[in-house]
PDB file of C-alpha atoms and ligand atoms in Angstrom:
ATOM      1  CA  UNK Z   4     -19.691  -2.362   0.968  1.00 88.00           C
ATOM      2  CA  UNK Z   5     -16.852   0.050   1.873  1.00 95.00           C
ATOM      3  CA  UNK Z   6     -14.350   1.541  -0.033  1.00 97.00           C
ATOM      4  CA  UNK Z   7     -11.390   2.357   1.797  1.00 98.00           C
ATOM      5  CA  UNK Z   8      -7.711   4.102   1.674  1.00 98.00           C
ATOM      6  CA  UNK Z   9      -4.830   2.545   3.869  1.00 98.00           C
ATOM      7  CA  UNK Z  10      -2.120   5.263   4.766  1.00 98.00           C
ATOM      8  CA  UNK Z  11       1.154   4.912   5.925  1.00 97.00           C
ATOM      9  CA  UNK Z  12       4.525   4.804   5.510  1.00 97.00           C
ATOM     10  CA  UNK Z  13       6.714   1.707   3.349  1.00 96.00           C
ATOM     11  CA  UNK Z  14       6.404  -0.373   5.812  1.00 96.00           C
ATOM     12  CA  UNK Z  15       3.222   0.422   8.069  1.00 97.00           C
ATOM     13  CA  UNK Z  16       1.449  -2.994   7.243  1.00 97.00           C
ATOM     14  CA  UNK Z  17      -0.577  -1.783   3.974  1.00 98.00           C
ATOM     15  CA  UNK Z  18      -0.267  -4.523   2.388  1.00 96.00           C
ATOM     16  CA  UNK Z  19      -0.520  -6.985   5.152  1.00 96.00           C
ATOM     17  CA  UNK Z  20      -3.893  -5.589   6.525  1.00 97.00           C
ATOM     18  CA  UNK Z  21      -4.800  -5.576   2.589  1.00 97.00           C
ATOM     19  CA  UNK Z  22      -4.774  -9.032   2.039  1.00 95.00           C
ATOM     20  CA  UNK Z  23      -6.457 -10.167   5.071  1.00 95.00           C
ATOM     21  CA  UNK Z  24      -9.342  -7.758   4.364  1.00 97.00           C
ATOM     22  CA  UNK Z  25      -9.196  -9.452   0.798  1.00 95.00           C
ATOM     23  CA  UNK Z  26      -8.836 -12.761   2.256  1.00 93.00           C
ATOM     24  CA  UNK Z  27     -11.728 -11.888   5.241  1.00 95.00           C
ATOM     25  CA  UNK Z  28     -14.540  -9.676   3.254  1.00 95.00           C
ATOM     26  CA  UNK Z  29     -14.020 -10.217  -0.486  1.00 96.00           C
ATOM     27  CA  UNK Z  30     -12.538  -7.003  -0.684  1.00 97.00           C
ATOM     28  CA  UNK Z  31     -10.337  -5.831  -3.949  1.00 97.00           C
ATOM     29  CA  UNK Z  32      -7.204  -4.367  -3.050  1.00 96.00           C
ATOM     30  CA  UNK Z  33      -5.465  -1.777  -5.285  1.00 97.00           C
ATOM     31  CA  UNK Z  34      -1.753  -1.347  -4.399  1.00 97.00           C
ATOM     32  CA  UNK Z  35      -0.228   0.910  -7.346  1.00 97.00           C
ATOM     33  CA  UNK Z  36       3.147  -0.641  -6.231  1.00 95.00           C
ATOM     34  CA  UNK Z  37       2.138  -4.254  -7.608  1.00 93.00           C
ATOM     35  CA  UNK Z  38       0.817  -2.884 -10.337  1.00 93.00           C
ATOM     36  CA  UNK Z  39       3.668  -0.787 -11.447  1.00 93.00           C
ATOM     37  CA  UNK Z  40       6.278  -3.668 -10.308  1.00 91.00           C
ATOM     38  CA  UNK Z  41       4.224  -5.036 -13.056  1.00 87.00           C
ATOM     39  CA  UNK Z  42       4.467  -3.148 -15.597  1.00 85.00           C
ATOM     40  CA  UNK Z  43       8.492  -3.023 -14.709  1.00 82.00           C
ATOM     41  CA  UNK Z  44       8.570  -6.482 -15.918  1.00 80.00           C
ATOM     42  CA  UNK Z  45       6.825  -5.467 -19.780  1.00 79.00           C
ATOM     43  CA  UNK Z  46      10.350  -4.334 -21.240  1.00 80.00           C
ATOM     44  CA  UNK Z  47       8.577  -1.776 -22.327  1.00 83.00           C
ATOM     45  CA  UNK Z  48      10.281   2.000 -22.071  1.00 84.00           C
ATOM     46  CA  UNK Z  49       7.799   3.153 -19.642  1.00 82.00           C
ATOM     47  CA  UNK Z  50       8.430  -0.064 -17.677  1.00 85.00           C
ATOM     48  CA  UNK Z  51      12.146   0.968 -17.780  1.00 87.00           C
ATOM     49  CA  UNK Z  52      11.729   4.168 -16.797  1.00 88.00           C
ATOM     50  CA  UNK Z  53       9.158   3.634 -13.805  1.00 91.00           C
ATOM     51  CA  UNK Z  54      12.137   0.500 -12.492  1.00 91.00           C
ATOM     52  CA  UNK Z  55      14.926   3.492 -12.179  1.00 91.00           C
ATOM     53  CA  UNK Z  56      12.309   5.781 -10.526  1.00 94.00           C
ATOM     54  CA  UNK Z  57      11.115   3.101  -8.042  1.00 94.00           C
ATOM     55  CA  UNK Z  58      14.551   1.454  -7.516  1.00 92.00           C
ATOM     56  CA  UNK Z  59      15.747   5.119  -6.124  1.00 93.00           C
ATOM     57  CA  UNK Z  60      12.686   4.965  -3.516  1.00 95.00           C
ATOM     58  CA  UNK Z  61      11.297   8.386  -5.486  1.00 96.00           C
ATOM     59  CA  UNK Z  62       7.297   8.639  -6.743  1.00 97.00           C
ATOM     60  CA  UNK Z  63       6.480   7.932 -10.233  1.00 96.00           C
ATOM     61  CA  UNK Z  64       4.549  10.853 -11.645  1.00 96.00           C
ATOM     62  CA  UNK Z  65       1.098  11.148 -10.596  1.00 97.00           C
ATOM     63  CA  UNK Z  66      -0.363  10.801 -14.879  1.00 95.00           C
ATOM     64  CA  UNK Z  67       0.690   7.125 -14.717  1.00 94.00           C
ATOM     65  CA  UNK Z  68      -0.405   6.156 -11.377  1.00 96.00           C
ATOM     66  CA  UNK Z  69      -3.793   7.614 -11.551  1.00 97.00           C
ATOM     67  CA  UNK Z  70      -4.169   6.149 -15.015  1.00 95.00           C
ATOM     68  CA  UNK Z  71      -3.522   2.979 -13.564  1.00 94.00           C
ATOM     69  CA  UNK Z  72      -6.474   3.449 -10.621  1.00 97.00           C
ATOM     70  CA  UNK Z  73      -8.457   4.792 -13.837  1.00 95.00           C
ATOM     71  CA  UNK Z  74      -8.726   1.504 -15.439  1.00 93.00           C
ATOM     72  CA  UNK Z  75      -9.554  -0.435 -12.326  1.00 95.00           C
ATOM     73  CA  UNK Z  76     -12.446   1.320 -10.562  1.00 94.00           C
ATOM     74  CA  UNK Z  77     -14.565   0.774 -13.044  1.00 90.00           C
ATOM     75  CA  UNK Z  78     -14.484  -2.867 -12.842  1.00 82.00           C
ATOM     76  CA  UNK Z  79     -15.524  -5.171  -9.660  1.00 83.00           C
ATOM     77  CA  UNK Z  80     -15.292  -3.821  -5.800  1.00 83.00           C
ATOM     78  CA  UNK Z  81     -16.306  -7.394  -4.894  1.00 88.00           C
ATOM     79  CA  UNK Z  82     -16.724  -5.912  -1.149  1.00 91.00           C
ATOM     80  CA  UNK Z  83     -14.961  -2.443  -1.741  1.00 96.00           C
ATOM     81  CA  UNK Z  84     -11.919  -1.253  -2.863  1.00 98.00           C
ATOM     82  CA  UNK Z  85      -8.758  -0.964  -0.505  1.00 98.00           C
ATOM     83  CA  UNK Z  86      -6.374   1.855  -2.171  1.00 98.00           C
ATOM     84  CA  UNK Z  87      -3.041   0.777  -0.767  1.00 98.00           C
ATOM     85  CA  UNK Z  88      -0.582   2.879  -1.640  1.00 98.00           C
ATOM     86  CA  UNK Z  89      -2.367   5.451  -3.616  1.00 98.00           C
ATOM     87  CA  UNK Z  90      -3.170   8.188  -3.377  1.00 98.00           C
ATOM     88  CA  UNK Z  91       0.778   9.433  -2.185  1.00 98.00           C
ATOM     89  CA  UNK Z  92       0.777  13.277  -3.154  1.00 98.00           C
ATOM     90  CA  UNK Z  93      -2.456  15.758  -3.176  1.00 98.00           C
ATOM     91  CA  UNK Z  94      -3.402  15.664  -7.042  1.00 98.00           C
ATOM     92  CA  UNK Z  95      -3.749  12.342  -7.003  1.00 98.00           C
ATOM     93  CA  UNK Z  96      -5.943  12.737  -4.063  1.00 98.00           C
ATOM     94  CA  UNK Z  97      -8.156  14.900  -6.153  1.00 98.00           C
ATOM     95  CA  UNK Z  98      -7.953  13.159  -8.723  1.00 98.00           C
ATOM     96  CA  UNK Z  99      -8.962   9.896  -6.652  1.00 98.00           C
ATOM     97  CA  UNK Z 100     -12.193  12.088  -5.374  1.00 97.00           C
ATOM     98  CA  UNK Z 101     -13.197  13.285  -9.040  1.00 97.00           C
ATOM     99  CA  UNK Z 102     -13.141   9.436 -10.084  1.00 96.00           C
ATOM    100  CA  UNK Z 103     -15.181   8.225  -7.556  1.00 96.00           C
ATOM    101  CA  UNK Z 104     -18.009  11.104  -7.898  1.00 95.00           C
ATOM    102  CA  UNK Z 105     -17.269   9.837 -12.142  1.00 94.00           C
ATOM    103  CA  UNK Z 106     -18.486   6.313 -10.965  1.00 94.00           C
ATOM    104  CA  UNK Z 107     -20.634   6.998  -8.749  1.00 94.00           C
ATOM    105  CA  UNK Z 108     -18.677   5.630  -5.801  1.00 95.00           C
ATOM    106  CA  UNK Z 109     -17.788   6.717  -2.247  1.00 95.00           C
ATOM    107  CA  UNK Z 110     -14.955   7.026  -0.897  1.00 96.00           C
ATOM    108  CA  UNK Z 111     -15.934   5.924   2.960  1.00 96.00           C
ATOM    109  CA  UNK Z 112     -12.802   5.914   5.347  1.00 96.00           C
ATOM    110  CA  UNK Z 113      -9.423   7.074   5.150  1.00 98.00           C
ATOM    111  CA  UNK Z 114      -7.122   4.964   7.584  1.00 98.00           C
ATOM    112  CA  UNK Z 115      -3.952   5.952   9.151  1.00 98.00           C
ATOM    113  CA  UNK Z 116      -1.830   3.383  10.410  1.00 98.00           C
ATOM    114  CA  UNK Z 117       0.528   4.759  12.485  1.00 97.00           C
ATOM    115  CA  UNK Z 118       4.087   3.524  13.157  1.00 95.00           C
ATOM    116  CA  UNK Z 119       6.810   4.986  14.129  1.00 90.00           C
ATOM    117  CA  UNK Z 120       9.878   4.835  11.535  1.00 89.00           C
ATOM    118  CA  UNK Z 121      12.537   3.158  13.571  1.00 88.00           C
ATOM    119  CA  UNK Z 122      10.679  -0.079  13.275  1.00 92.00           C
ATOM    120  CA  UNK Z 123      10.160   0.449   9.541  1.00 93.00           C
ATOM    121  CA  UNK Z 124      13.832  -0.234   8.854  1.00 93.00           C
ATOM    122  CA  UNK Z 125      13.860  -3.717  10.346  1.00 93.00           C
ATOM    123  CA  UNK Z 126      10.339  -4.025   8.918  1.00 95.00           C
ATOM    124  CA  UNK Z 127      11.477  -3.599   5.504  1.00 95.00           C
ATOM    125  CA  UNK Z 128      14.919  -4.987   5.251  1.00 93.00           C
ATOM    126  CA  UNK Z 129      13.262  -8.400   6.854  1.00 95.00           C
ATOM    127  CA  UNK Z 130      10.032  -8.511   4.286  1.00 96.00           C
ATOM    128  CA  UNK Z 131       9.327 -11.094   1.667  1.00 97.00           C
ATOM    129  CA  UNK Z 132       6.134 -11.923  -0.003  1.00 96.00           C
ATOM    130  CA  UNK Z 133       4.555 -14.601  -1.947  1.00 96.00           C
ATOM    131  CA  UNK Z 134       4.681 -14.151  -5.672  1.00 92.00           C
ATOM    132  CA  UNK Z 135       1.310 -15.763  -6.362  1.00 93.00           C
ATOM    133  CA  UNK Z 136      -0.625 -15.043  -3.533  1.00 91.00           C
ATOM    134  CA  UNK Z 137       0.724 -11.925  -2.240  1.00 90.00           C
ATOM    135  CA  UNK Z 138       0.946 -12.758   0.845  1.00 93.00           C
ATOM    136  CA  UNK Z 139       3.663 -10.861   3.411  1.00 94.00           C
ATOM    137  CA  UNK Z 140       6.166 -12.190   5.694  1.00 97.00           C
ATOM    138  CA  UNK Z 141       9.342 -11.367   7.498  1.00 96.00           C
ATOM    139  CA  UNK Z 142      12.591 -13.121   8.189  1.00 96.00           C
ATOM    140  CA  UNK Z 143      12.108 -12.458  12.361  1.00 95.00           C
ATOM    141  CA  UNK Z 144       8.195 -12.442  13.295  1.00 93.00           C
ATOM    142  CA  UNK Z 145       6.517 -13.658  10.561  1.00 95.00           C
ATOM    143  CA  UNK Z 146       8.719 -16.635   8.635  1.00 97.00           C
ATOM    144  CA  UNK Z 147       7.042 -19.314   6.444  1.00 98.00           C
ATOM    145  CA  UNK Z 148       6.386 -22.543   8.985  1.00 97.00           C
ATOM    146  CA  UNK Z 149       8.689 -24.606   5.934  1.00 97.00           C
ATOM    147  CA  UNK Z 150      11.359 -22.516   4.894  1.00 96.00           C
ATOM    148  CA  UNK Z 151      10.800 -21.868   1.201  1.00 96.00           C
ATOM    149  CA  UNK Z 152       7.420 -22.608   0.996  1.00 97.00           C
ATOM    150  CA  UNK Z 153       4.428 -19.869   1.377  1.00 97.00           C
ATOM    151  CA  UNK Z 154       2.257 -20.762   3.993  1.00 97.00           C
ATOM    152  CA  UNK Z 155      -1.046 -20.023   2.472  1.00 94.00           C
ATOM    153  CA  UNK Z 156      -0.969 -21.342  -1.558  1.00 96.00           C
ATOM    154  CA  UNK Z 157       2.350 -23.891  -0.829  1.00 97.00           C
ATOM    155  CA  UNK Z 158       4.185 -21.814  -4.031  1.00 97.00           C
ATOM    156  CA  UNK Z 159       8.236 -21.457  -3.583  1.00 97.00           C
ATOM    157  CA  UNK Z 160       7.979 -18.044  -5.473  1.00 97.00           C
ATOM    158  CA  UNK Z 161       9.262 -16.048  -2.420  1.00 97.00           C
ATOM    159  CA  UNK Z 162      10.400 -12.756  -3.494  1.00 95.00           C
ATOM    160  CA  UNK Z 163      12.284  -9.788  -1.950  1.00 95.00           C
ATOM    161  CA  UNK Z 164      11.895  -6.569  -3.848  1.00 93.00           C
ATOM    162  CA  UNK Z 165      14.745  -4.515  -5.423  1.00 90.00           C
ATOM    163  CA  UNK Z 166      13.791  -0.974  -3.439  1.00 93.00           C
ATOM    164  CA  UNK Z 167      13.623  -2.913   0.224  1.00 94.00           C
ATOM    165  CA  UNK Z 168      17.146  -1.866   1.450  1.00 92.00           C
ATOM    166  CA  UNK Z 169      18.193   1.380   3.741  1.00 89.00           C
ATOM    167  CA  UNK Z 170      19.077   3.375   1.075  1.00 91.00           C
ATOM    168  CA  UNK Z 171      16.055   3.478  -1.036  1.00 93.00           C
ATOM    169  CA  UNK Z 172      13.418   3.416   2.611  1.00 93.00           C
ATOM    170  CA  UNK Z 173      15.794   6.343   3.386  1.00 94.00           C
ATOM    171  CA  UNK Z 174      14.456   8.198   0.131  1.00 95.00           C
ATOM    172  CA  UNK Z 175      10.830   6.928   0.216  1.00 96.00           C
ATOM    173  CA  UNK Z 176      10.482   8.210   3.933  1.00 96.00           C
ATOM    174  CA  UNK Z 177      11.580  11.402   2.636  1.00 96.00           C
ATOM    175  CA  UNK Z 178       9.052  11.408  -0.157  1.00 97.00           C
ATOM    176  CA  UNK Z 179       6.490  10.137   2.147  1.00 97.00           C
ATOM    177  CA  UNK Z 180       6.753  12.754   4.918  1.00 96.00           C
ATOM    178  CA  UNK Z 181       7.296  15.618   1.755  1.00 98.00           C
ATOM    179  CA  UNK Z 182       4.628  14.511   0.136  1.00 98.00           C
ATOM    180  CA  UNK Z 183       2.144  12.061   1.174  1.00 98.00           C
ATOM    181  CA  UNK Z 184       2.032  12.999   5.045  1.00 97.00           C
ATOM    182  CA  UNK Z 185      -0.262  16.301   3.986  1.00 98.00           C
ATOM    183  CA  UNK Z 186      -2.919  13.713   2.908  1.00 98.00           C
ATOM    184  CA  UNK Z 187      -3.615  13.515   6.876  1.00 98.00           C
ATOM    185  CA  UNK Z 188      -4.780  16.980   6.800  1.00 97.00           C
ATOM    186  CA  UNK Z 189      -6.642  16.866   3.842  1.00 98.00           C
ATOM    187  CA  UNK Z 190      -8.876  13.616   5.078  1.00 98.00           C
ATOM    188  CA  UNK Z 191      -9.177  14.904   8.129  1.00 97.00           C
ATOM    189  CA  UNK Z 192     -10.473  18.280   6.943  1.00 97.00           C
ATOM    190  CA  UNK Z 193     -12.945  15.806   5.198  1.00 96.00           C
ATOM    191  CA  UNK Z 194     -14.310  14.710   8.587  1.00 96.00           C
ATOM    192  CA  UNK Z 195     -12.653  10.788   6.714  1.00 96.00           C
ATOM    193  CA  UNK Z 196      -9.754  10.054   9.031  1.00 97.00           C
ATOM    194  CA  UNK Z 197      -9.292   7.936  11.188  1.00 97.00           C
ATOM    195  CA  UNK Z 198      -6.060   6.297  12.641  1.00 96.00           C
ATOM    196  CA  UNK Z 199      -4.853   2.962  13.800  1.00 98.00           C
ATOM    197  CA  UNK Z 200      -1.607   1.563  15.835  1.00 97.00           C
ATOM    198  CA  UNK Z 201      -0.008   0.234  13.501  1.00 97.00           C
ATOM    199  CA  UNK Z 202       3.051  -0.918  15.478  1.00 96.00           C
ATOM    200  CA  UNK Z 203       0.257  -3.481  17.318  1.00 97.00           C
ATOM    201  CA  UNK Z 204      -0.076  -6.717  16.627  1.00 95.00           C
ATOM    202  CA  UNK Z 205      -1.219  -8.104  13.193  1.00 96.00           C
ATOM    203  CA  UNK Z 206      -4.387  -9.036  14.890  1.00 97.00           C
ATOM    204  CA  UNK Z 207      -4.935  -6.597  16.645  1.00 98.00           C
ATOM    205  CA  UNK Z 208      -4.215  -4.478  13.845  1.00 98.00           C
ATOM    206  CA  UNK Z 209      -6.470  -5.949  11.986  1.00 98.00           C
ATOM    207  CA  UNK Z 210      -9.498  -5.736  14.918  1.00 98.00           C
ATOM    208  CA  UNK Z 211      -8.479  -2.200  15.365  1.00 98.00           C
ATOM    209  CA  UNK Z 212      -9.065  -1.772  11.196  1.00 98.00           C
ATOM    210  CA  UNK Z 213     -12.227  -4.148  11.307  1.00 97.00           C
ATOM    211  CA  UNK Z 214     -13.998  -1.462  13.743  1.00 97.00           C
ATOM    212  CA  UNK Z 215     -13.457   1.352  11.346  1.00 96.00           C
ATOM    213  CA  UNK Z 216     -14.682  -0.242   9.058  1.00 95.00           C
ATOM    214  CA  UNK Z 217     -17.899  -1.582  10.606  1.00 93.00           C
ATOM    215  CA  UNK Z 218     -18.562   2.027  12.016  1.00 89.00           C
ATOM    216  CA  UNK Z 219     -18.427   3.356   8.303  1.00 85.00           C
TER     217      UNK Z 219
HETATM  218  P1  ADP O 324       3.446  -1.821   3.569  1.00 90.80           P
HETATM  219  O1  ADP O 324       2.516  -2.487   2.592  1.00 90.80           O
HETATM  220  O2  ADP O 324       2.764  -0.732   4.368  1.00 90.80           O
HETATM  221  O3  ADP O 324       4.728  -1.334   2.949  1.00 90.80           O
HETATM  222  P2  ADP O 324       3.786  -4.529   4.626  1.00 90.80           P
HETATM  223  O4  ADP O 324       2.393  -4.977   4.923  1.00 90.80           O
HETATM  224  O5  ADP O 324       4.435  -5.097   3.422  1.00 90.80           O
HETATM  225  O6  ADP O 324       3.873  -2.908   4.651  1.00 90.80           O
HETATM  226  O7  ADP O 324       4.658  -4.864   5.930  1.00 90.80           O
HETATM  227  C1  ADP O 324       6.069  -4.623   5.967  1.00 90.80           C
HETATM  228  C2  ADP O 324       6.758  -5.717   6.799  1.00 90.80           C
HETATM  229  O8  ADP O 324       6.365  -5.605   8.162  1.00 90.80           O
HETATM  230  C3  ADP O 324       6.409  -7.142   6.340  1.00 90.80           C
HETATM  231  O9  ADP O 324       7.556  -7.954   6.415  1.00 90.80           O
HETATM  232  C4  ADP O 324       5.327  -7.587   7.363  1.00 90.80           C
HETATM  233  O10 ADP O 324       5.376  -9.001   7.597  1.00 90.80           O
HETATM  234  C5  ADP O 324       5.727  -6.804   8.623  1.00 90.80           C
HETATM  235  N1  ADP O 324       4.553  -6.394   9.399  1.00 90.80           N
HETATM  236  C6  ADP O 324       3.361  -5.922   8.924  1.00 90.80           C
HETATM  237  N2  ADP O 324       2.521  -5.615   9.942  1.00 90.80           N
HETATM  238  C7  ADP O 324       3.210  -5.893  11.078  1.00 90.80           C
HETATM  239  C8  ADP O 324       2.884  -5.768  12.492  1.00 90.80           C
HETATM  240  N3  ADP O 324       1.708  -5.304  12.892  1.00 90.80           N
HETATM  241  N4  ADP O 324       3.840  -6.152  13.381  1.00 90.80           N
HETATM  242  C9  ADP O 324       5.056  -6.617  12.976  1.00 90.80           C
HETATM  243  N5  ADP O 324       5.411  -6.751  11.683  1.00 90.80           N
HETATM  244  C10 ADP O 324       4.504  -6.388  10.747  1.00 90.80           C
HETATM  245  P1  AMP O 325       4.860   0.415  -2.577  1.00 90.80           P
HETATM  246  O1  AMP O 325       4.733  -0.974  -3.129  1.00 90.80           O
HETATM  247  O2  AMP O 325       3.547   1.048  -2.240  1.00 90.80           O
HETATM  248  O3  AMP O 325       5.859   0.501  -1.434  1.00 90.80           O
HETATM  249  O4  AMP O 325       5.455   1.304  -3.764  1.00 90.80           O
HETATM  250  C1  AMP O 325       6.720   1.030  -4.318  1.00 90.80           C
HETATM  251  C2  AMP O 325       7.174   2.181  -5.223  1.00 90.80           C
HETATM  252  O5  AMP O 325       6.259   2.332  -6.322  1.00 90.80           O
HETATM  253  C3  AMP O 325       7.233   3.561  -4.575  1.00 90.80           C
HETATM  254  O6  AMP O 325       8.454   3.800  -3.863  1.00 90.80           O
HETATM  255  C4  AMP O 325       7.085   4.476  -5.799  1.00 90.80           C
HETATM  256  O7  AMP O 325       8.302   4.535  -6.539  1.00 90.80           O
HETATM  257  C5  AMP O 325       6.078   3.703  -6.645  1.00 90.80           C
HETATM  258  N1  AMP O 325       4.664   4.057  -6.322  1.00 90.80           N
HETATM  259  C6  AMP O 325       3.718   3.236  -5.796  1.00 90.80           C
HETATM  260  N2  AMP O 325       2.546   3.877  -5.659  1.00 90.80           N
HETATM  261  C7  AMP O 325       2.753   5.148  -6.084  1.00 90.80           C
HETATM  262  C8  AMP O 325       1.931   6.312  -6.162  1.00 90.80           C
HETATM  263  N3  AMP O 325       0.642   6.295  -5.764  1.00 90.80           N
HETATM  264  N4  AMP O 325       2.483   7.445  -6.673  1.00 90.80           N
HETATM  265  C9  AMP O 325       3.769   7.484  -7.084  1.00 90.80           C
HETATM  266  N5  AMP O 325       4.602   6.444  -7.015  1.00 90.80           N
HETATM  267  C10 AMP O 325       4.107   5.270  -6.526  1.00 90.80           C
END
């Protein structure tokens, strides 16, 4: 059992390498996104608050997020965790590290999937996913083989998410070179890094991900 952080820019294929890791090794992903686009729908005036924050492309402060990780890594790893999207700034890198030792967990690789961020543009503004299976395509190389329809649990909830336009990527770049990009030093100080092509492939993504991952 591994537990494992994906790193990478809005658009690097987190989430995509996520679910087949899920899907492949009974893994448990944790993507703070979903769970804050869930707590957007409540109504409730934190939910209303973290919408305008995400909608702009900026971070929502680092209390909520890590109180959201919090209440999840005490419950099951099934075959490890897979932090997707979290940590994004370095307190709540530290404060990922202090919650582990708390559980008496390890935190075992840190990967960096590396892309470069004129492909993240048509990446984004082309993505839809599957809202009850999560899974991720895109308009030009990864449709649905029936329009409408998700390939893997045949639901017609196909969603495109409010932030996924030029403007807000423009912003989240910005906070994601400011200040989630100094994450690379910090795991790599740790002797935890290790980094992927992430403009590969799916597959070969996902082989290049699966060898980390059996090395650790
Ligand atoms: P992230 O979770 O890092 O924001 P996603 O996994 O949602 O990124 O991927 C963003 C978009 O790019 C999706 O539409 C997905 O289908 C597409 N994508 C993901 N990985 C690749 C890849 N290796 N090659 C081409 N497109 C990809
Ligand atoms: P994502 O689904 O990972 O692309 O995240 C979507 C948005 O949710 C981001 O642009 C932020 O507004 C917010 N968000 C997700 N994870 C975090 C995090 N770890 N820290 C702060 N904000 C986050």
């Amino acid at each position: 059992m591994v537990n494992i952080i994906l790193l990478g820019p809005p658009g690097a294929g987190k989430g995509t390498q996520a679910k087949r890791l899920v899907d492949g090794r009974g893994m448990v992903q944790l993507s703070t996104g979903d769970m804050l686009r869930e707590a957007k729908t409540s109504g409730t005036e934190m939910g209303n608050r973290v919408a305008e924050v995400m909608a702009k492309g900026q971070l929502v402060t680092d209390d909520i997020v890590i109180g959201l990780i919090e209440e999840k890594i005490t419950g099951n790893s099934g075959g490890g965790f897979i932090f997707d999207g979290f940590p994004r700034t370095l307190p709540q890198a530290d404060a990922l590290g202090r919650l582990m030792e708390k559980t008496g967990q390890s935190l075992d690789a840190v990967i960096e999937m590396r892309v470069d961020d004129a492909a993240l543009v048509a990446r984004i503004t082309g993505r839809f996913t599957c809202g009850q299976c999560g899974e991720v395509y895109h308009d030009q190389t990864r449709p649905t083989k029936v329009a409408g329809t998700c390939d893997a649990c045949g639901s017609h909830d196909l969603r495109r998410r409010a932030d996924d336009n030029e403007d807000a990527l423009k912003q989240r770049l910005l906070e994601y070179y400011k200040k989630t990009s100094p994450l690379i030093g910090y795991y790599y100080a740790k002797g935890m890094l290790a980094d992927v092509d992430g403009l590969a492939q799916v597959d070969a993504v996902g082989v290049a991900i699966a060898k980390v991952l059996d090395k650790s």
